[in-house]
Amino acid sequence: MHLVEISDLEVSFPQADGVVQAVRGASFHVDAGESLGIVGESGSGKSVTCMAALRLLRQPPARISASRLNVDGTDMLAADKRKLASLRGRVAAMVFQDPMTAFDPVFTIGYQIGETIRAHREATKAAARSEAEALLARVEIRNPSAVADSYPHQLSGGMLQRAMIAMALSCQPRVLFADEPTTALDVTVQAQILQLIKELQAELGMGLVMITHDLGVIAETVDRVVVMYGGRVMEEAPVDAIFDAPQHPYTVALMGSMPGLAPGRRLVEIPGGSPDPSNPPSGCPFHPRCTQADARCAAEMPPVVRTGPQAQAACWRLT
Ligand SMILES: Nc1ncnc2c1ncn2[C@@H]1O[C@H](COP(=O)(O)OP(=O)(O)OP(=O)(O)O)[C@@H](O)[C@H]1O
Ligand SMILES: [Mg+2]
């Protein structure tokens, strides 16, 4: 059994004038100790997929369905509020794209990390507080005591992002979902934080799902890559294969024109607009921008075909 198993995940948001189809049948898995990268342009459904997997989206408005949504053996769709609360932080934790959303503005950082620890483990307030400071020091915060005493709005974006990573790691989760965890940080600190996440991953045998636009981060941090477009998984392959031999025309375009893997190098913008999630194109969502599309691509979504060991893609050209 996989640590995280997602099959045929669909997430939509009904609106007054239609339905936003954010995720349209995504499937992938993550094993313990493994790092999975999720890439794809803005709006492709990366964040929504991860938030849905951890049941962090409010329902309603979100509508979630899947043939399988398992995290560490728990059926996340069947889990009730209590079960979800006991899993959060301890089994699965998430580092959010916007660090402000992770913290409650009315409590100090130290209090919030401490309470996360105390939610899952017997610890005095004082013990939890000093553990919080130790965690802050581990994410390279130089004055952990002062930061622990600060309220979220008193910290810079980069500092908050580090504090959020400390909080996410505070209960040693079995799997960490990290959504652009280092974007607000400068390159040196980014490297330190990624190093820390990798160390903890090895130490705890933690599974890692990393959403990023940064090709350097993908190359250095992940074992396998899932490429999303228009709410669908276009391709999935081991990281070397994604760079050396991308199979899907979208992946080829996304990885295109990279002279090297300098840190901070971002994925390429592809000409044309991304699909409207309230009115997605028929067939393959990439067909309107694909240089190799034909009539079949516009008519029918291609099946997922195996393209190598642990690799698959959804493209008519590969069938
Ligand atoms: N609460 C919501 N209500 C309505 N639509 C939403 C909601 N949350 C996300 N969406 C829509 O779902 C789609 C997928 O969004 P998502 O945030 O997952 O994209 P993403 O791949 O993470 O993009 P980015 O790289 O910009 O973070 C987008 O069209 C977005 O506007
Ligand atoms: Mg996102």
CSV table of C-alpha atoms and ligand atoms in Angstrom, one decimal:
chain,number,residue,atom,x,y,z
A,1,MET,CA,0.0,0.0,0.0
A,2,HIS,CA,1.3,3.5,-0.8
A,3,LEU,CA,1.6,6.2,1.8
A,4,VAL,CA,-0.5,8.5,-0.3
A,5,GLU,CA,-2.8,7.2,-3.0
A,6,ILE,CA,-4.9,9.4,-5.1
A,7,SER,CA,-7.1,8.0,-7.9
A,8,ASP,CA,-9.5,9.9,-10.2
A,9,LEU,CA,-9.6,13.0,-8.0
A,10,GLU,CA,-12.1,15.6,-9.1
A,11,VAL,CA,-12.5,18.9,-7.4
A,12,SER,CA,-14.9,21.6,-8.5
A,13,PHE,CA,-16.3,24.9,-7.2
A,14,PRO,CA,-19.8,25.8,-8.2
A,15,GLN,CA,-20.2,29.5,-8.9
A,16,ALA,CA,-23.2,31.7,-9.7
A,17,ASP,CA,-22.4,31.5,-13.4
A,18,GLY,CA,-21.0,28.0,-13.8
A,19,VAL,CA,-18.7,25.4,-12.2
A,20,VAL,CA,-14.9,25.8,-11.9
A,21,GLN,CA,-13.4,22.4,-12.6
A,22,ALA,CA,-10.1,22.8,-10.8
A,23,VAL,CA,-9.1,19.1,-10.8
A,24,ARG,CA,-10.4,16.8,-13.5
A,25,GLY,CA,-9.4,13.2,-12.6
A,26,ALA,CA,-5.9,13.3,-11.2
A,27,SER,CA,-4.1,10.1,-10.0
A,28,PHE,CA,-0.7,9.6,-8.4
A,29,HIS,CA,0.9,8.0,-5.4
A,30,VAL,CA,3.7,8.7,-3.0
A,31,ASP,CA,5.7,6.2,-0.9
A,32,ALA,CA,7.3,6.7,2.4
A,33,GLY,CA,10.8,8.3,2.1
A,34,GLU,CA,10.0,9.3,-1.5
A,35,SER,CA,9.8,12.8,-2.9
A,36,LEU,CA,7.3,13.6,-5.6
A,37,GLY,CA,7.3,17.0,-7.4
A,38,ILE,CA,4.2,18.5,-8.9
A,39,VAL,CA,4.8,21.0,-11.7
A,40,GLY,CA,2.5,22.8,-14.1
A,41,GLU,CA,1.6,26.4,-14.9
A,42,SER,CA,-0.5,28.7,-12.7
A,43,GLY,CA,-4.1,27.5,-12.4
A,44,SER,CA,-3.4,23.8,-13.3
A,45,GLY,CA,-4.8,22.6,-10.0
A,46,LYS,CA,-1.6,21.8,-8.0
A,47,SER,CA,-2.6,23.5,-4.8
A,48,VAL,CA,-6.2,22.4,-5.0
A,49,THR,CA,-5.1,18.8,-5.5
A,50,CYS,CA,-3.0,18.8,-2.3
A,51,MET,CA,-5.5,20.7,-0.3
A,52,ALA,CA,-8.3,18.2,-1.3
A,53,ALA,CA,-6.0,15.2,-0.5
A,54,LEU,CA,-5.7,16.5,3.0
A,55,ARG,CA,-9.3,17.6,3.2
A,56,LEU,CA,-8.3,21.2,3.8
A,57,LEU,CA,-10.9,22.6,1.4
A,58,ARG,CA,-14.2,23.7,2.8
A,59,GLN,CA,-17.1,21.6,1.5
A,60,PRO,CA,-19.2,23.4,0.4
A,61,PRO,CA,-18.2,25.3,-1.6
A,62,ALA,CA,-15.7,22.7,-2.8
A,63,ARG,CA,-17.0,19.4,-4.3
A,64,ILE,CA,-14.6,16.5,-4.0
A,65,SER,CA,-14.8,13.0,-5.4
A,66,ALA,CA,-12.3,10.3,-6.0
A,67,SER,CA,-12.2,6.5,-6.5
A,68,ARG,CA,-9.5,6.5,-3.9
A,69,LEU,CA,-8.1,9.1,-1.6
A,70,ASN,CA,-5.9,7.4,1.0
A,71,VAL,CA,-3.3,8.9,3.3
A,72,ASP,CA,-1.3,6.5,5.5
A,73,GLY,CA,-4.1,3.9,5.3
A,74,THR,CA,-6.9,6.3,6.1
A,75,ASP,CA,-9.7,6.9,3.6
A,76,MET,CA,-9.7,10.7,3.6
A,77,LEU,CA,-13.1,11.0,2.0
A,78,ALA,CA,-14.8,8.8,4.7
A,79,ALA,CA,-12.9,10.4,7.6
A,80,ASP,CA,-15.0,12.5,10.0
A,81,LYS,CA,-13.9,15.8,11.5
A,82,ARG,CA,-12.3,14.2,14.6
A,83,LYS,CA,-10.4,11.7,12.5
A,84,LEU,CA,-9.1,14.5,10.2
A,85,ALA,CA,-8.1,16.6,13.2
A,86,SER,CA,-6.1,13.7,14.7
A,87,LEU,CA,-4.3,13.1,11.3
A,88,ARG,CA,-3.4,16.8,10.7
A,89,GLY,CA,0.1,17.6,11.6
A,90,ARG,CA,0.9,14.1,12.9
A,91,VAL,CA,0.3,12.0,9.8
A,92,ALA,CA,0.1,14.7,7.1
A,93,ALA,CA,1.2,18.3,7.2
A,94,MET,CA,1.1,21.1,4.7
A,95,VAL,CA,3.3,24.1,4.0
A,96,PHE,CA,1.1,26.6,2.2
A,97,GLN,CA,1.9,28.9,-0.7
A,98,ASP,CA,0.8,31.9,1.3
A,99,PRO,CA,2.3,31.6,4.8
A,100,MET,CA,-0.2,34.1,6.3
A,101,THR,CA,-3.0,31.5,5.8
A,102,ALA,CA,-1.2,29.0,8.1
A,103,PHE,CA,-1.2,31.2,11.2
A,104,ASP,CA,-3.9,32.7,13.3
A,105,PRO,CA,-3.2,36.5,13.4
A,106,VAL,CA,-4.2,36.7,17.1
A,107,PHE,CA,-1.7,34.3,18.6
A,108,THR,CA,2.1,34.3,18.8
A,109,ILE,CA,4.1,32.0,16.5
A,110,GLY,CA,5.6,30.2,19.6
A,111,TYR,CA,2.1,29.6,21.0
A,112,GLN,CA,0.8,28.3,17.7
A,113,ILE,CA,3.7,25.9,17.2
A,114,GLY,CA,3.5,24.8,20.8
A,115,GLU,CA,-0.3,24.1,20.6
A,116,THR,CA,0.3,22.0,17.4
A,117,ILE,CA,2.7,19.9,19.4
A,118,ARG,CA,0.3,19.7,22.4
A,119,ALA,CA,-2.6,18.7,20.2
A,120,HIS,CA,-0.9,15.4,19.5
A,121,ARG,CA,1.4,14.7,22.4
A,122,GLU,CA,1.5,15.1,26.2
A,123,ALA,CA,3.7,18.1,26.9
A,124,THR,CA,3.6,21.0,29.3
A,125,LYS,CA,3.2,24.5,27.9
A,126,ALA,CA,6.8,25.3,28.8
A,127,ALA,CA,8.1,22.1,27.2
A,128,ALA,CA,6.1,22.7,24.0
A,129,ARG,CA,7.3,26.3,23.9
A,130,SER,CA,11.0,25.4,24.2
A,131,GLU,CA,10.5,22.7,21.5
A,132,ALA,CA,8.9,25.4,19.3
A,133,GLU,CA,12.0,27.5,19.8
A,134,ALA,CA,14.3,24.6,18.9
A,135,LEU,CA,12.3,24.0,15.7
A,136,LEU,CA,12.6,27.7,14.8
A,137,ALA,CA,16.4,27.4,15.3
A,138,ARG,CA,16.4,24.4,13.0
A,139,VAL,CA,14.9,26.4,10.2
A,140,GLU,CA,17.8,28.9,10.5
A,141,ILE,CA,15.9,31.5,12.5
A,142,ARG,CA,18.6,33.2,14.4
A,143,ASN,CA,16.6,34.7,17.3
A,144,PRO,CA,14.1,31.9,17.9
A,145,SER,CA,12.9,33.3,21.2
A,146,ALA,CA,12.0,36.7,19.9
A,147,VAL,CA,10.3,35.1,16.8
A,148,ALA,CA,8.3,32.8,19.1
A,149,ASP,CA,7.0,35.9,20.9
A,150,SER,CA,6.0,37.6,17.7
A,151,TYR,CA,2.6,37.8,16.0
A,152,PRO,CA,2.4,36.7,12.4
A,153,HIS,CA,2.1,40.3,11.0
A,154,GLN,CA,5.3,41.3,12.7
A,155,LEU,CA,7.4,38.9,10.6
A,156,SER,CA,8.7,39.2,7.0
A,157,GLY,CA,7.3,36.8,4.4
A,158,GLY,CA,10.5,34.7,4.4
A,159,MET,CA,10.6,34.5,8.2
A,160,LEU,CA,6.9,33.4,8.2
A,161,GLN,CA,7.6,30.8,5.6
A,162,ARG,CA,10.3,29.3,7.8
A,163,ALA,CA,8.1,29.4,10.9
A,164,MET,CA,5.4,27.6,8.9
A,165,ILE,CA,7.9,24.9,7.9
A,166,ALA,CA,8.9,24.6,11.6
A,167,MET,CA,5.2,24.2,12.5
A,168,ALA,CA,4.6,21.6,9.7
A,169,LEU,CA,7.5,19.5,10.9
A,170,SER,CA,6.7,19.9,14.6
A,171,CYS,CA,4.8,16.6,14.9
A,172,GLN,CA,7.1,14.7,12.5
A,173,PRO,CA,4.5,13.9,9.9
A,174,ARG,CA,4.6,10.8,7.8
A,175,VAL,CA,4.0,13.0,4.7
A,176,LEU,CA,4.7,16.6,4.1
A,177,PHE,CA,2.9,18.5,1.3
A,178,ALA,CA,5.0,21.6,0.5
A,179,ASP,CA,3.4,24.2,-1.8
A,180,GLU,CA,6.1,26.5,-3.2
A,181,PRO,CA,7.8,26.3,0.3
A,182,THR,CA,10.8,28.5,-0.5
A,183,THR,CA,9.5,31.0,-3.0
A,184,ALA,CA,9.7,34.0,-0.6
A,185,LEU,CA,13.2,33.2,0.4
A,186,ASP,CA,16.5,34.3,-1.0
A,187,VAL,CA,18.6,31.6,-2.8
A,188,THR,CA,21.0,30.8,0.1
A,189,VAL,CA,18.2,30.4,2.6
A,190,GLN,CA,16.2,28.4,0.0
A,191,ALA,CA,19.1,25.9,-0.2
A,192,GLN,CA,19.3,25.7,3.6
A,193,ILE,CA,15.6,25.0,3.9
A,194,LEU,CA,15.5,22.4,1.2
A,195,GLN,CA,18.6,20.7,2.8
A,196,LEU,CA,16.7,20.7,6.1
A,197,ILE,CA,13.6,19.2,4.6
A,198,LYS,CA,15.7,16.5,2.9
A,199,GLU,CA,17.5,15.7,6.1
A,200,LEU,CA,14.3,15.4,8.0
A,201,GLN,CA,12.9,13.3,5.3
A,202,ALA,CA,15.8,10.9,5.5
A,203,GLU,CA,15.7,10.9,9.3
A,204,LEU,CA,11.9,10.3,9.5
A,205,GLY,CA,11.4,8.3,6.3
A,206,MET,CA,8.9,11.0,5.5
A,207,GLY,CA,7.1,11.2,2.2
A,208,LEU,CA,7.3,14.5,0.4
A,209,VAL,CA,5.1,16.2,-2.1
A,210,MET,CA,6.7,19.3,-3.4
A,211,ILE,CA,4.9,21.8,-5.6
A,212,THR,CA,7.4,24.1,-7.3
A,213,HIS,CA,8.0,26.2,-10.4
A,214,ASP,CA,11.7,26.0,-9.8
A,215,LEU,CA,13.6,23.5,-12.0
A,216,GLY,CA,16.6,23.5,-9.8
A,217,VAL,CA,14.5,22.5,-6.8
A,218,ILE,CA,12.9,19.7,-8.8
A,219,ALA,CA,16.3,18.4,-10.0
A,220,GLU,CA,17.8,18.5,-6.5
A,221,THR,CA,14.9,17.5,-4.3
A,222,VAL,CA,12.5,15.1,-6.0
A,223,ASP,CA,12.6,11.5,-7.2
A,224,ARG,CA,9.5,11.6,-9.4
A,225,VAL,CA,7.6,14.3,-11.2
A,226,VAL,CA,3.9,14.7,-11.9
A,227,VAL,CA,3.1,17.3,-14.6
A,228,MET,CA,-0.4,18.8,-14.4
A,229,TYR,CA,-2.3,20.8,-16.9
A,230,GLY,CA,-5.9,22.0,-16.8
A,231,GLY,CA,-6.6,19.9,-13.8
A,232,ARG,CA,-5.3,16.7,-15.3
A,233,VAL,CA,-2.0,14.8,-15.0
A,234,MET,CA,-0.4,14.9,-18.4
A,235,GLU,CA,2.8,13.0,-17.5
A,236,GLU,CA,4.5,11.3,-14.6
A,237,ALA,CA,8.0,10.0,-14.6
A,238,PRO,CA,11.2,9.7,-12.6
A,239,VAL,CA,13.0,13.0,-12.4
A,240,ASP,CA,15.9,12.1,-14.8
A,241,ALA,CA,13.4,10.9,-17.4
A,242,ILE,CA,11.4,14.2,-17.1
A,243,PHE,CA,14.5,16.2,-17.9
A,244,ASP,CA,16.2,13.9,-20.4
A,245,ALA,CA,13.3,12.4,-22.3
A,246,PRO,CA,10.0,14.1,-21.7
A,247,GLN,CA,7.3,12.3,-23.6
A,248,HIS,CA,4.2,14.6,-23.5
A,249,PRO,CA,4.3,17.7,-25.8
A,250,TYR,CA,3.3,19.8,-22.8
A,251,THR,CA,6.2,18.6,-20.7
A,252,VAL,CA,8.6,19.1,-23.7
A,253,ALA,CA,7.4,22.7,-24.0
A,254,LEU,CA,7.5,23.3,-20.2
A,255,MET,CA,11.0,21.9,-19.9
A,256,GLY,CA,12.1,23.6,-23.1
A,257,SER,CA,14.8,26.1,-23.6
A,258,MET,CA,16.8,25.4,-20.5
A,259,PRO,CA,20.4,26.1,-20.9
A,260,GLY,CA,21.1,24.8,-17.4
A,261,LEU,CA,19.7,24.1,-14.0
A,262,ALA,CA,20.8,27.2,-12.2
A,263,PRO,CA,19.0,27.7,-8.8
A,264,GLY,CA,15.9,29.8,-9.2
A,265,ARG,CA,15.4,28.9,-12.8
A,266,ARG,CA,11.7,28.8,-13.4
A,267,LEU,CA,9.6,26.8,-15.8
A,268,VAL,CA,9.1,28.3,-19.2
A,269,GLU,CA,5.9,30.2,-20.2
A,270,ILE,CA,4.3,28.6,-23.2
A,271,PRO,CA,2.6,30.8,-25.7
A,272,GLY,CA,-1.2,30.9,-25.5
A,273,GLY,CA,-3.5,31.1,-22.5
A,274,SER,CA,-4.3,28.4,-20.1
A,275,PRO,CA,-7.7,26.8,-20.3
A,276,ASP,CA,-10.7,28.4,-18.7
A,277,PRO,CA,-11.5,26.0,-15.8
A,278,SER,CA,-15.3,26.9,-16.0
A,279,ASN,CA,-15.3,26.0,-19.7
A,280,PRO,CA,-12.5,23.5,-20.3
A,281,PRO,CA,-11.7,22.5,-23.9
A,282,SER,CA,-13.0,19.2,-25.2
A,283,GLY,CA,-10.5,16.3,-25.5
A,284,CYS,CA,-7.0,16.9,-24.3
A,285,PRO,CA,-6.9,20.2,-22.4
A,286,PHE,CA,-3.6,21.1,-24.0
A,287,HIS,CA,-4.7,20.6,-27.6
A,288,PRO,CA,-5.5,24.3,-28.4
A,289,ARG,CA,-1.8,25.1,-27.7
A,290,CYS,CA,-0.2,21.9,-28.8
A,291,THR,CA,1.8,22.1,-32.0
A,292,GLN,CA,1.2,18.4,-32.7
A,293,ALA,CA,-2.6,18.2,-32.1
A,294,ASP,CA,-5.0,16.7,-34.6
A,295,ALA,CA,-8.7,16.2,-34.8
A,296,ARG,CA,-8.7,13.3,-32.3
A,297,CYS,CA,-6.9,15.4,-29.6
A,298,ALA,CA,-9.8,17.9,-29.8
A,299,ALA,CA,-12.5,15.2,-29.7
A,300,GLU,CA,-11.3,12.8,-27.0
A,301,MET,CA,-9.2,12.8,-23.9
A,302,PRO,CA,-6.2,10.5,-24.6
A,303,PRO,CA,-5.8,7.4,-22.4
A,304,VAL,CA,-2.9,7.1,-20.0
A,305,VAL,CA,-0.2,5.0,-21.5
A,306,ARG,CA,3.0,3.5,-19.9
A,307,THR,CA,6.1,5.2,-21.3
A,308,GLY,CA,8.7,3.5,-19.1
A,309,PRO,CA,9.4,2.1,-15.7
A,310,GLN,CA,7.3,4.2,-13.3
A,311,ALA,CA,6.4,6.5,-16.1
A,312,GLN,CA,3.2,7.3,-18.0
A,313,ALA,CA,1.6,10.0,-20.1
A,314,ALA,CA,-1.7,10.9,-21.6
A,315,CYS,CA,-1.2,11.8,-25.2
A,316,TRP,CA,-2.6,10.3,-28.4
A,317,ARG,CA,0.8,10.5,-30.1
A,318,LEU,CA,2.1,7.9,-27.6
A,319,THR,CA,-0.7,5.4,-28.0
B,1,LIG,N1,-12.0,28.4,-3.6
B,1,LIG,C1,-12.0,28.4,-4.9
B,1,LIG,N2,-13.1,28.8,-5.5
B,1,LIG,C2,-13.2,28.8,-6.9
B,1,LIG,N3,-12.1,28.5,-7.7
B,1,LIG,C3,-11.0,28.1,-7.1
B,1,LIG,C4,-10.9,28.1,-5.7
B,1,LIG,N4,-9.6,27.7,-5.4
B,1,LIG,C5,-9.0,27.5,-6.6
B,1,LIG,N5,-9.8,27.7,-7.6
B,1,LIG,C6,-9.5,27.6,-9.1
B,1,LIG,O1,-9.0,26.3,-9.3
B,1,LIG,C7,-8.0,26.3,-10.3
B,1,LIG,C8,-6.8,25.6,-9.8
B,1,LIG,O2,-6.2,26.4,-8.8
B,1,LIG,P1,-4.9,26.0,-8.0
B,1,LIG,O3,-4.7,27.0,-6.9
B,1,LIG,O4,-4.9,24.6,-7.6
B,1,LIG,O5,-3.8,26.3,-9.1
B,1,LIG,P2,-2.2,26.1,-9.0
B,1,LIG,O6,-1.8,25.0,-10.0
B,1,LIG,O7,-1.8,25.8,-7.6
B,1,LIG,O8,-1.7,27.5,-9.5
B,1,LIG,P3,-0.4,28.4,-8.9
B,1,LIG,O9,0.8,27.9,-9.6
B,1,LIG,O10,-0.8,29.8,-9.4
B,1,LIG,O11,-0.4,28.3,-7.4
B,1,LIG,C9,-7.8,27.8,-10.7
B,1,LIG,O12,-8.5,28.1,-11.8
B,1,LIG,C10,-8.4,28.5,-9.5
B,1,LIG,O13,-8.8,29.8,-9.9
B,2,MG,MG,-0.9,26.9,-6.1
